[in-house]
Amino acid sequence: MNSYNRLRLTKVLKVDVETPTVKTLSFKDGLCARAKPGQFVMIWAPGVDEVPMSISRAFEGGASITVERVGEATEALHKLKAGDFIGVRGPFGTYFTPSRGSALIVAGGTGAAPLAFLAERLVKSARRVSFLLGAKSQKELLFLDRLRKASANVEVVAITEDGSYGLKGLVTDGLSRLIEEGGFDVAYTCGPELMMYKVFLTTEEHGLPLQASLERLMRCAIGICGSCAIGKYLVCKDGPVFTSDKLREVRDEFGRFKRSIDGRRVSINVGL
């Protein structure tokens, strides 16, 4: 068995509370310590279930995942403390390709997890990084302090839907004008799919290359079960990071349809 796909029991080193519904779990694992921004892991909550999680940081000897409490497995992960054990497989999938030029990052909600990891790596290569950080409210903004400490080359703009912090509106508001004026070489995005679809349409309009991290139902993470299919691709193997070229090939599904637990194609409400 491939060592990356072998389930490894490991100890939780630290648990950080990020928001009322989001926690970051750091754990020991040598393979995940070598992960690249955009890759994901399968995390087993003992006795409950195994779920896919983006890696939000990699460090010597281990890595971190940032978990939003949305179901039974994530609820179990939220109850863990330092010293408890989890199971981990991975890291899997494609990753963001760093830019040496000027980079635009658009993050929504917990999509900030892999993108914060990316921003900290980009400061070593990119000339400039503009990070649009969106959330519904101030209490749901992720990694604001972490991003501001990353580097003087990272410009962070916070946007909340209720206006409780930073600019008021959606993270995609004013995106077209920003791209026109910003002189960016590449854009990166992760977050709710409707948000990413709007980012895709806007970058296409301006001819700006995009890399987007997609989320789909994942069971095996190695391309066997097919539950994460989008068009001709499998998100676990061909993604989760997709370039503009690949997004064009699946634009009949991207932002429009996803698969249910029983494999049926169900509609995503494209209210743009």
mmCIF file of C-alpha atoms in Angstrom:
data_model
loop_
_atom_site.group_PDB
_atom_site.id
_atom_site.type_symbol
_atom_site.label_atom_id
_atom_site.label_comp_id
_atom_site.label_asym_id
_atom_site.label_seq_id
_atom_site.Cartn_x
_atom_site.Cartn_y
_atom_site.Cartn_z
ATOM 1 C CA MET A 1 0.000 0.000 0.000
ATOM 2 C CA ASN A 2 1.217 3.507 -0.836
ATOM 3 C CA SER A 3 2.519 5.047 2.383
ATOM 4 C CA TYR A 4 0.477 8.199 1.775
ATOM 5 C CA ASN A 5 -2.724 6.157 1.649
ATOM 6 C CA ARG A 6 -1.926 4.113 4.752
ATOM 7 C CA LEU A 7 -4.001 5.165 7.756
ATOM 8 C CA ARG A 8 -1.642 6.497 10.424
ATOM 9 C CA LEU A 9 -2.686 7.080 14.019
ATOM 10 C CA THR A 10 -1.177 10.271 15.339
ATOM 11 C CA LYS A 11 -1.426 12.537 18.347
ATOM 12 C CA VAL A 12 -3.108 15.926 18.416
ATOM 13 C CA LEU A 13 -0.481 18.440 19.534
ATOM 14 C CA LYS A 14 -2.614 21.543 19.935
ATOM 15 C CA VAL A 15 -6.153 22.835 19.458
ATOM 16 C CA ASP A 16 -6.774 26.513 18.650
ATOM 17 C CA VAL A 17 -10.214 28.124 18.693
ATOM 18 C CA GLU A 18 -10.499 30.333 15.589
ATOM 19 C CA THR A 19 -14.211 31.294 15.662
ATOM 20 C CA PRO A 20 -17.317 30.039 17.511
ATOM 21 C CA THR A 21 -17.646 27.228 14.928
ATOM 22 C CA VAL A 22 -14.067 26.720 13.694
ATOM 23 C CA LYS A 23 -11.047 25.129 15.360
ATOM 24 C CA THR A 24 -7.534 24.360 14.130
ATOM 25 C CA LEU A 25 -6.027 20.997 15.084
ATOM 26 C CA SER A 26 -2.262 20.554 14.820
ATOM 27 C CA PHE A 27 -0.875 17.023 14.751
ATOM 28 C CA LYS A 28 2.339 15.071 14.306
ATOM 29 C CA ASP A 29 2.945 13.493 10.902
ATOM 30 C CA GLY A 30 6.105 13.443 8.813
ATOM 31 C CA LEU A 31 4.365 13.030 5.452
ATOM 32 C CA CYS A 32 1.954 15.903 6.043
ATOM 33 C CA ALA A 33 4.857 18.077 7.134
ATOM 34 C CA ARG A 34 5.947 18.006 3.472
ATOM 35 C CA ALA A 35 2.507 18.957 2.124
ATOM 36 C CA LYS A 36 2.070 21.834 -0.314
ATOM 37 C CA PRO A 37 -0.667 24.494 -0.147
ATOM 38 C CA GLY A 38 -3.883 23.189 -1.684
ATOM 39 C CA GLN A 39 -3.375 19.527 -0.841
ATOM 40 C CA PHE A 40 -5.780 17.721 1.470
ATOM 41 C CA VAL A 41 -5.830 14.859 3.951
ATOM 42 C CA MET A 42 -8.418 12.317 5.013
ATOM 43 C CA ILE A 43 -8.929 12.629 8.760
ATOM 44 C CA TRP A 44 -10.479 9.814 10.784
ATOM 45 C CA ALA A 45 -12.381 10.774 13.898
ATOM 46 C CA PRO A 46 -12.062 7.486 15.863
ATOM 47 C CA GLY A 47 -15.348 5.616 16.048
ATOM 48 C CA VAL A 48 -17.211 8.153 13.921
ATOM 49 C CA ASP A 49 -16.149 8.747 10.295
ATOM 50 C CA GLU A 50 -13.385 9.812 7.925
ATOM 51 C CA VAL A 51 -13.620 13.225 6.241
ATOM 52 C CA PRO A 52 -11.462 15.273 3.804
ATOM 53 C CA MET A 53 -9.727 18.360 5.171
ATOM 54 C CA SER A 54 -7.518 20.978 3.543
ATOM 55 C CA ILE A 55 -4.140 21.436 5.160
ATOM 56 C CA SER A 56 -3.987 24.916 6.668
ATOM 57 C CA ARG A 57 -0.335 24.818 7.727
ATOM 58 C CA ALA A 58 2.670 22.499 7.474
ATOM 59 C CA PHE A 59 5.578 22.692 9.888
ATOM 60 C CA GLU A 60 8.567 20.599 10.928
ATOM 61 C CA GLY A 61 7.207 17.241 12.045
ATOM 62 C CA GLY A 62 3.535 17.892 11.427
ATOM 63 C CA ALA A 63 0.640 19.869 9.991
ATOM 64 C CA SER A 64 -2.635 21.571 10.853
ATOM 65 C CA ILE A 65 -6.220 21.306 9.650
ATOM 66 C CA THR A 66 -8.916 23.902 10.192
ATOM 67 C CA VAL A 67 -12.288 22.348 10.982
ATOM 68 C CA GLU A 68 -15.714 23.928 10.771
ATOM 69 C CA ARG A 69 -18.334 22.173 12.915
ATOM 70 C CA VAL A 70 -20.973 21.108 10.388
ATOM 71 C CA GLY A 71 -21.753 17.442 11.080
ATOM 72 C CA GLU A 72 -21.142 14.348 13.186
ATOM 73 C CA ALA A 73 -17.481 13.840 12.248
ATOM 74 C CA THR A 74 -16.511 17.495 12.583
ATOM 75 C CA GLU A 75 -18.385 17.672 15.891
ATOM 76 C CA ALA A 76 -16.239 14.771 17.115
ATOM 77 C CA LEU A 77 -13.075 16.517 15.920
ATOM 78 C CA HIS A 78 -14.109 19.673 17.781
ATOM 79 C CA LYS A 79 -14.283 17.687 21.026
ATOM 80 C CA LEU A 80 -10.664 16.514 20.777
ATOM 81 C CA LYS A 81 -7.943 17.884 23.016
ATOM 82 C CA ALA A 82 -4.154 17.870 22.910
ATOM 83 C CA GLY A 83 -2.983 14.303 23.491
ATOM 84 C CA ASP A 84 -5.988 12.669 21.815
ATOM 85 C CA PHE A 85 -5.514 10.551 18.697
ATOM 86 C CA ILE A 86 -6.794 10.908 15.136
ATOM 87 C CA GLY A 87 -6.202 8.903 11.970
ATOM 88 C CA VAL A 88 -4.690 10.527 8.908
ATOM 89 C CA ARG A 89 -4.180 9.561 5.250
ATOM 90 C CA GLY A 90 -2.434 11.742 2.702
ATOM 91 C CA PRO A 91 -1.547 14.356 1.715
ATOM 92 C CA PHE A 92 -3.396 13.931 -1.562
ATOM 93 C CA GLY A 93 -4.120 15.865 -4.718
ATOM 94 C CA THR A 94 -2.824 18.781 -6.723
ATOM 95 C CA TYR A 95 -1.609 22.011 -5.181
ATOM 96 C CA PHE A 96 -1.361 25.711 -5.916
ATOM 97 C CA THR A 97 1.503 26.674 -8.216
ATOM 98 C CA PRO A 98 3.383 29.654 -6.716
ATOM 99 C CA SER A 99 3.750 32.866 -8.681
ATOM 100 C CA ARG A 100 6.796 35.108 -8.879
ATOM 101 C CA GLY A 101 4.710 38.046 -9.973
ATOM 102 C CA SER A 102 1.721 39.823 -8.444
ATOM 103 C CA ALA A 103 -0.874 37.487 -6.921
ATOM 104 C CA LEU A 104 -4.531 38.030 -6.041
ATOM 105 C CA ILE A 105 -6.097 35.696 -3.456
ATOM 106 C CA VAL A 106 -9.871 35.546 -2.924
ATOM 107 C CA ALA A 107 -10.997 33.596 0.148
ATOM 108 C CA GLY A 108 -14.479 32.945 1.487
ATOM 109 C CA GLY A 109 -15.182 31.417 4.897
ATOM 110 C CA THR A 110 -13.077 28.348 5.690
ATOM 111 C CA GLY A 111 -11.643 28.593 2.172
ATOM 112 C CA ALA A 112 -9.129 30.851 3.906
ATOM 113 C CA ALA A 113 -7.455 27.734 5.380
ATOM 114 C CA PRO A 114 -5.438 26.520 2.359
ATOM 115 C CA LEU A 115 -5.067 30.085 1.096
ATOM 116 C CA ALA A 116 -3.433 31.343 4.305
ATOM 117 C CA PHE A 117 -0.965 28.467 3.933
ATOM 118 C CA LEU A 118 -0.417 29.562 0.318
ATOM 119 C CA ALA A 119 0.089 33.230 1.233
ATOM 120 C CA GLU A 120 2.822 32.336 3.708
ATOM 121 C CA ARG A 121 4.636 30.418 0.964
ATOM 122 C CA LEU A 122 4.021 33.078 -1.697
ATOM 123 C CA VAL A 123 5.839 35.759 0.253
ATOM 124 C CA LYS A 124 9.041 33.871 -0.524
ATOM 125 C CA SER A 125 8.534 34.141 -4.292
ATOM 126 C CA ALA A 126 5.801 36.604 -5.300
ATOM 127 C CA ARG A 127 6.469 40.282 -5.835
ATOM 128 C CA ARG A 128 3.160 41.254 -4.212
ATOM 129 C CA VAL A 129 0.168 39.481 -2.660
ATOM 130 C CA SER A 130 -3.310 40.998 -2.297
ATOM 131 C CA PHE A 131 -5.546 38.870 -0.062
ATOM 132 C CA LEU A 132 -9.316 39.420 -0.069
ATOM 133 C CA LEU A 133 -10.677 37.778 3.092
ATOM 134 C CA GLY A 134 -14.450 37.382 3.152
ATOM 135 C CA ALA A 135 -16.859 36.210 5.847
ATOM 136 C CA LYS A 136 -20.437 36.769 6.927
ATOM 137 C CA SER A 137 -19.414 38.720 10.040
ATOM 138 C CA GLN A 138 -16.386 39.814 12.055
ATOM 139 C CA LYS A 139 -16.616 36.817 14.399
ATOM 140 C CA GLU A 140 -16.313 34.479 11.387
ATOM 141 C CA LEU A 141 -13.206 36.068 9.839
ATOM 142 C CA LEU A 142 -10.358 33.547 9.771
ATOM 143 C CA PHE A 143 -6.611 34.142 10.153
ATOM 144 C CA LEU A 144 -6.740 37.946 9.965
ATOM 145 C CA ASP A 145 -3.858 38.409 12.420
ATOM 146 C CA ARG A 146 -1.915 35.493 10.953
ATOM 147 C CA LEU A 147 -2.094 36.962 7.459
ATOM 148 C CA ARG A 148 -1.083 40.422 8.587
ATOM 149 C CA LYS A 149 1.961 38.960 10.274
ATOM 150 C CA ALA A 150 2.959 36.912 7.208
ATOM 151 C CA SER A 151 4.857 39.684 5.444
ATOM 152 C CA ALA A 152 4.762 43.352 4.607
ATOM 153 C CA ASN A 153 4.239 42.191 1.009
ATOM 154 C CA VAL A 154 0.787 40.788 1.895
ATOM 155 C CA GLU A 155 -2.023 43.342 1.630
ATOM 156 C CA VAL A 156 -5.075 42.012 3.498
ATOM 157 C CA VAL A 157 -8.542 43.417 2.782
ATOM 158 C CA ALA A 158 -11.299 42.130 5.089
ATOM 159 C CA ILE A 159 -14.866 42.091 3.773
ATOM 160 C CA THR A 160 -17.918 41.114 5.828
ATOM 161 C CA GLU A 161 -21.448 40.686 4.536
ATOM 162 C CA ASP A 162 -22.970 42.516 7.519
ATOM 163 C CA GLY A 163 -20.335 45.252 7.593
ATOM 164 C CA SER A 164 -19.248 44.407 11.152
ATOM 165 C CA TYR A 165 -15.587 44.604 10.116
ATOM 166 C CA GLY A 166 -13.740 46.010 7.125
ATOM 167 C CA LEU A 167 -15.675 46.618 3.925
ATOM 168 C CA LYS A 168 -19.355 45.700 3.736
ATOM 169 C CA GLY A 169 -20.536 43.313 1.035
ATOM 170 C CA LEU A 170 -19.507 40.134 -0.725
ATOM 171 C CA VAL A 171 -15.870 39.281 -1.253
ATOM 172 C CA THR A 172 -16.482 39.376 -5.024
ATOM 173 C CA ASP A 173 -17.915 42.912 -4.956
ATOM 174 C CA GLY A 174 -15.615 45.233 -6.868
ATOM 175 C CA LEU A 175 -13.458 42.326 -8.028
ATOM 176 C CA SER A 176 -13.643 43.327 -11.676
ATOM 177 C CA ARG A 177 -12.372 46.843 -10.987
ATOM 178 C CA LEU A 178 -9.626 45.533 -8.701
ATOM 179 C CA ILE A 179 -8.365 43.210 -11.428
ATOM 180 C CA GLU A 180 -8.461 46.020 -13.992
ATOM 181 C CA GLU A 181 -6.370 48.268 -11.750
ATOM 182 C CA GLY A 182 -4.191 45.715 -9.994
ATOM 183 C CA GLY A 183 -1.872 44.392 -12.691
ATOM 184 C CA PHE A 184 -2.090 40.846 -11.337
ATOM 185 C CA ASP A 185 -0.358 37.869 -12.924
ATOM 186 C CA VAL A 186 -2.466 35.133 -11.312
ATOM 187 C CA ALA A 187 -5.468 34.668 -9.025
ATOM 188 C CA TYR A 188 -6.160 31.975 -6.442
ATOM 189 C CA THR A 189 -9.480 31.179 -4.798
ATOM 190 C CA CYS A 190 -11.163 28.831 -2.340
ATOM 191 C CA GLY A 191 -14.518 29.057 -0.601
ATOM 192 C CA PRO A 192 -18.214 28.479 -1.355
ATOM 193 C CA GLU A 193 -18.617 27.276 -4.921
ATOM 194 C CA LEU A 194 -20.960 30.074 -5.979
ATOM 195 C CA MET A 195 -18.313 32.559 -4.864
ATOM 196 C CA MET A 196 -15.590 30.722 -6.778
ATOM 197 C CA TYR A 197 -17.793 30.542 -9.853
ATOM 198 C CA LYS A 198 -18.155 34.329 -9.778
ATOM 199 C CA VAL A 199 -14.373 34.661 -9.380
ATOM 200 C CA PHE A 200 -13.931 32.348 -12.375
ATOM 201 C CA LEU A 201 -16.297 34.357 -14.570
ATOM 202 C CA THR A 202 -14.584 37.607 -13.596
ATOM 203 C CA THR A 203 -11.042 36.353 -14.182
ATOM 204 C CA GLU A 204 -12.121 34.892 -17.525
ATOM 205 C CA GLU A 205 -13.530 38.261 -18.521
ATOM 206 C CA HIS A 206 -10.157 39.887 -17.831
ATOM 207 C CA GLY A 207 -7.915 37.083 -19.096
ATOM 208 C CA LEU A 208 -6.385 36.501 -15.669
ATOM 209 C CA PRO A 209 -5.181 32.911 -14.988
ATOM 210 C CA LEU A 210 -7.002 31.339 -12.038
ATOM 211 C CA GLN A 211 -6.284 28.448 -9.698
ATOM 212 C CA ALA A 212 -9.303 27.290 -7.668
ATOM 213 C CA SER A 213 -9.546 24.656 -4.945
ATOM 214 C CA LEU A 214 -12.788 22.699 -5.411
ATOM 215 C CA GLU A 215 -14.722 20.709 -2.843
ATOM 216 C CA ARG A 216 -16.699 17.569 -3.620
ATOM 217 C CA LEU A 217 -17.903 14.502 -1.742
ATOM 218 C CA MET A 218 -14.822 12.333 -1.133
ATOM 219 C CA ARG A 219 -14.801 8.820 0.225
ATOM 220 C CA CYS A 220 -11.641 7.080 -0.988
ATOM 221 C CA ALA A 221 -9.356 10.030 -1.929
ATOM 222 C CA ILE A 222 -7.478 7.876 -4.463
ATOM 223 C CA GLY A 223 -9.776 7.888 -7.513
ATOM 224 C CA ILE A 224 -11.590 4.586 -7.006
ATOM 225 C CA CYS A 225 -15.113 5.392 -5.808
ATOM 226 C CA GLY A 226 -15.898 8.213 -8.254
ATOM 227 C CA SER A 227 -18.021 10.116 -5.725
ATOM 228 C CA CYS A 228 -16.061 13.343 -6.338
ATOM 229 C CA ALA A 229 -16.529 13.415 -10.117
ATOM 230 C CA ILE A 230 -16.924 16.738 -11.871
ATOM 231 C CA GLY A 231 -17.212 16.309 -15.624
ATOM 232 C CA LYS A 232 -14.399 14.022 -16.794
ATOM 233 C CA TYR A 233 -12.286 14.744 -13.718
ATOM 234 C CA LEU A 234 -12.052 13.367 -10.187
ATOM 235 C CA VAL A 235 -11.462 16.098 -7.633
ATOM 236 C CA CYS A 236 -9.387 13.837 -5.378
ATOM 237 C CA LYS A 237 -6.896 12.949 -8.143
ATOM 238 C CA ASP A 238 -7.145 15.656 -10.802
ATOM 239 C CA GLY A 239 -7.729 18.339 -8.147
ATOM 240 C CA PRO A 240 -8.604 19.704 -5.726
ATOM 241 C CA VAL A 241 -6.754 22.627 -7.351
ATOM 242 C CA PHE A 242 -8.002 23.285 -10.887
ATOM 243 C CA THR A 243 -6.567 25.793 -13.343
ATOM 244 C CA SER A 244 -8.621 28.003 -15.641
ATOM 245 C CA ASP A 245 -8.096 25.518 -18.495
ATOM 246 C CA LYS A 246 -9.641 22.652 -16.532
ATOM 247 C CA LEU A 247 -12.442 24.813 -15.142
ATOM 248 C CA ARG A 248 -13.463 25.699 -18.699
ATOM 249 C CA GLU A 249 -13.778 21.989 -19.459
ATOM 250 C CA VAL A 250 -16.194 21.463 -16.554
ATOM 251 C CA ARG A 251 -18.067 24.755 -16.712
ATOM 252 C CA ASP A 252 -21.323 22.878 -17.362
ATOM 253 C CA GLU A 253 -21.016 21.488 -13.823
ATOM 254 C CA PHE A 254 -18.762 23.898 -11.928
ATOM 255 C CA GLY A 255 -20.953 26.265 -9.933
ATOM 256 C CA ARG A 256 -24.045 24.435 -11.154
ATOM 257 C CA PHE A 257 -24.118 20.804 -9.998
ATOM 258 C CA LYS A 258 -22.630 18.497 -7.391
ATOM 259 C CA ARG A 259 -23.097 14.850 -6.419
ATOM 260 C CA SER A 260 -25.310 13.741 -3.539
ATOM 261 C CA ILE A 261 -24.389 10.943 -1.138
ATOM 262 C CA ASP A 262 -26.159 8.440 -3.414
ATOM 263 C CA GLY A 263 -24.330 9.666 -6.532
ATOM 264 C CA ARG A 264 -27.151 11.696 -8.054
ATOM 265 C CA ARG A 265 -26.308 15.008 -9.702
ATOM 266 C CA VAL A 266 -28.054 17.768 -7.774
ATOM 267 C CA SER A 267 -28.345 21.453 -8.604
ATOM 268 C CA ILE A 268 -26.385 24.248 -7.008
ATOM 269 C CA ASN A 269 -28.450 27.433 -7.059
ATOM 270 C CA VAL A 270 -26.450 29.852 -9.209
ATOM 271 C CA GLY A 271 -27.846 33.118 -7.927
ATOM 272 C CA LEU A 272 -25.364 35.479 -9.561
#
